[in-house]
Amino acid sequence: MRDLVVVKKSGRKVPFDRDKLLRSVEIALRKRNVDPDRIDRAVTGIVRQLESSGETEVASGEIGRLVMEALKSLDDVAYVRFASVYRNFREAKDFHEVLGELKTEDDVG
């Protein structure tokens, strides 16, 4: 992978770290019964999406969005856990909103 730089919310730039991405996904999935191979494939998929963008810099928010998308297909609880941190939930209604998103998608699918 070419050197990809992550632009943090503060504007600070840091090198992309696949291991950090994997740890974030694993933390969200802690104590959930998800095959490690599925986790690795999800992380590899995120990395490939970042690589295929052709950009040398990526906003941390874009990585967060891709992680949420991947977690949604892996495990609903992990998705809500990650969303609570990524979206900086402050009150119960924030959880209700994201749970509503999951329910709406389940109804459609």
XYZ file of C-alpha atoms in Angstrom:
109
model
C 0.000 0.000 0.000
C 1.332 3.414 -0.872
C 1.778 5.748 2.067
C -1.709 6.839 3.008
C -2.112 9.726 5.424
C -5.064 10.092 7.782
C -6.290 13.630 8.415
C -7.684 13.837 11.952
C -10.577 16.119 12.960
C -7.999 18.486 14.462
C -6.257 18.730 11.083
C -3.261 16.751 12.311
C -1.923 14.215 9.821
C -0.743 10.738 10.782
C 0.312 7.706 8.748
C -2.455 5.177 8.113
C -2.090 2.164 10.414
C -3.901 -1.042 9.394
C -3.225 -2.558 12.819
C -4.960 0.366 14.524
C -7.937 -0.104 12.201
C -8.046 -3.818 13.041
C -7.844 -3.082 16.790
C -10.758 -0.632 16.526
C -12.908 -3.218 14.784
C -11.881 -5.925 17.272
C -12.752 -3.663 20.226
C -16.229 -3.077 18.804
C -16.592 -6.840 18.329
C -15.233 -7.793 21.767
C -17.174 -10.718 23.278
C -19.221 -11.079 20.083
C -19.217 -14.382 18.220
C -17.755 -13.302 14.882
C -15.278 -15.472 12.985
C -11.794 -13.849 12.981
C -11.559 -14.526 9.231
C -14.673 -12.396 8.647
C -13.113 -9.613 10.723
C -9.887 -9.755 8.720
C -11.816 -9.763 5.427
C -13.798 -6.713 6.555
C -10.620 -4.813 7.461
C -8.977 -5.850 4.190
C -12.072 -4.608 2.348
C -11.826 -1.221 4.062
C -8.124 -0.961 3.201
C -8.858 -1.844 -0.440
C -11.558 0.823 -0.627
C -9.086 3.377 0.702
C -6.411 2.238 -1.756
C -8.766 2.297 -4.724
C -9.765 5.896 -4.035
C -6.450 7.000 -5.519
C -6.088 9.634 -2.799
C -2.983 9.980 -0.652
C -4.929 11.533 2.232
C -8.153 10.349 3.829
C -10.251 12.006 6.518
C -10.581 10.015 9.732
C -14.341 10.454 9.392
C -14.314 8.574 6.088
C -12.503 5.667 7.730
C -15.083 5.725 10.525
C -17.902 5.642 7.978
C -16.343 2.632 6.234
C -15.896 0.838 9.573
C -19.543 1.446 10.463
C -20.611 0.092 7.084
C -18.504 -3.047 7.612
C -19.694 -3.567 11.195
C -23.318 -3.245 10.146
C -22.904 -6.379 8.042
C -20.908 -8.229 10.731
C -22.767 -7.611 13.987
C -25.498 -5.165 15.047
C -24.202 -4.837 18.619
C -20.687 -4.012 17.423
C -22.175 -1.493 14.992
C -24.009 0.284 17.823
C -20.903 0.189 20.053
C -18.738 1.751 17.363
C -21.411 4.274 16.399
C -21.703 5.411 20.021
C -18.030 6.403 20.035
C -17.721 7.522 16.400
C -20.819 9.729 16.579
C -20.053 10.795 20.159
C -23.390 9.758 21.675
C -24.382 11.920 24.631
C -27.838 10.656 25.582
C -30.208 7.714 25.208
C -32.019 9.183 22.197
C -28.760 8.910 20.236
C -28.908 5.133 20.721
C -32.583 5.069 19.741
C -31.745 6.819 16.466
C -29.045 4.337 15.461
C -31.222 1.395 16.524
C -33.964 2.879 14.351
C -31.545 2.896 11.416
C -30.873 -0.815 11.929
C -34.582 -1.627 12.238
C -35.411 0.312 9.081
C -32.760 -1.587 7.123
C -33.986 -4.922 8.520
C -37.528 -4.070 7.413
C -36.314 -3.238 3.895
C -34.065 -6.337 3.583
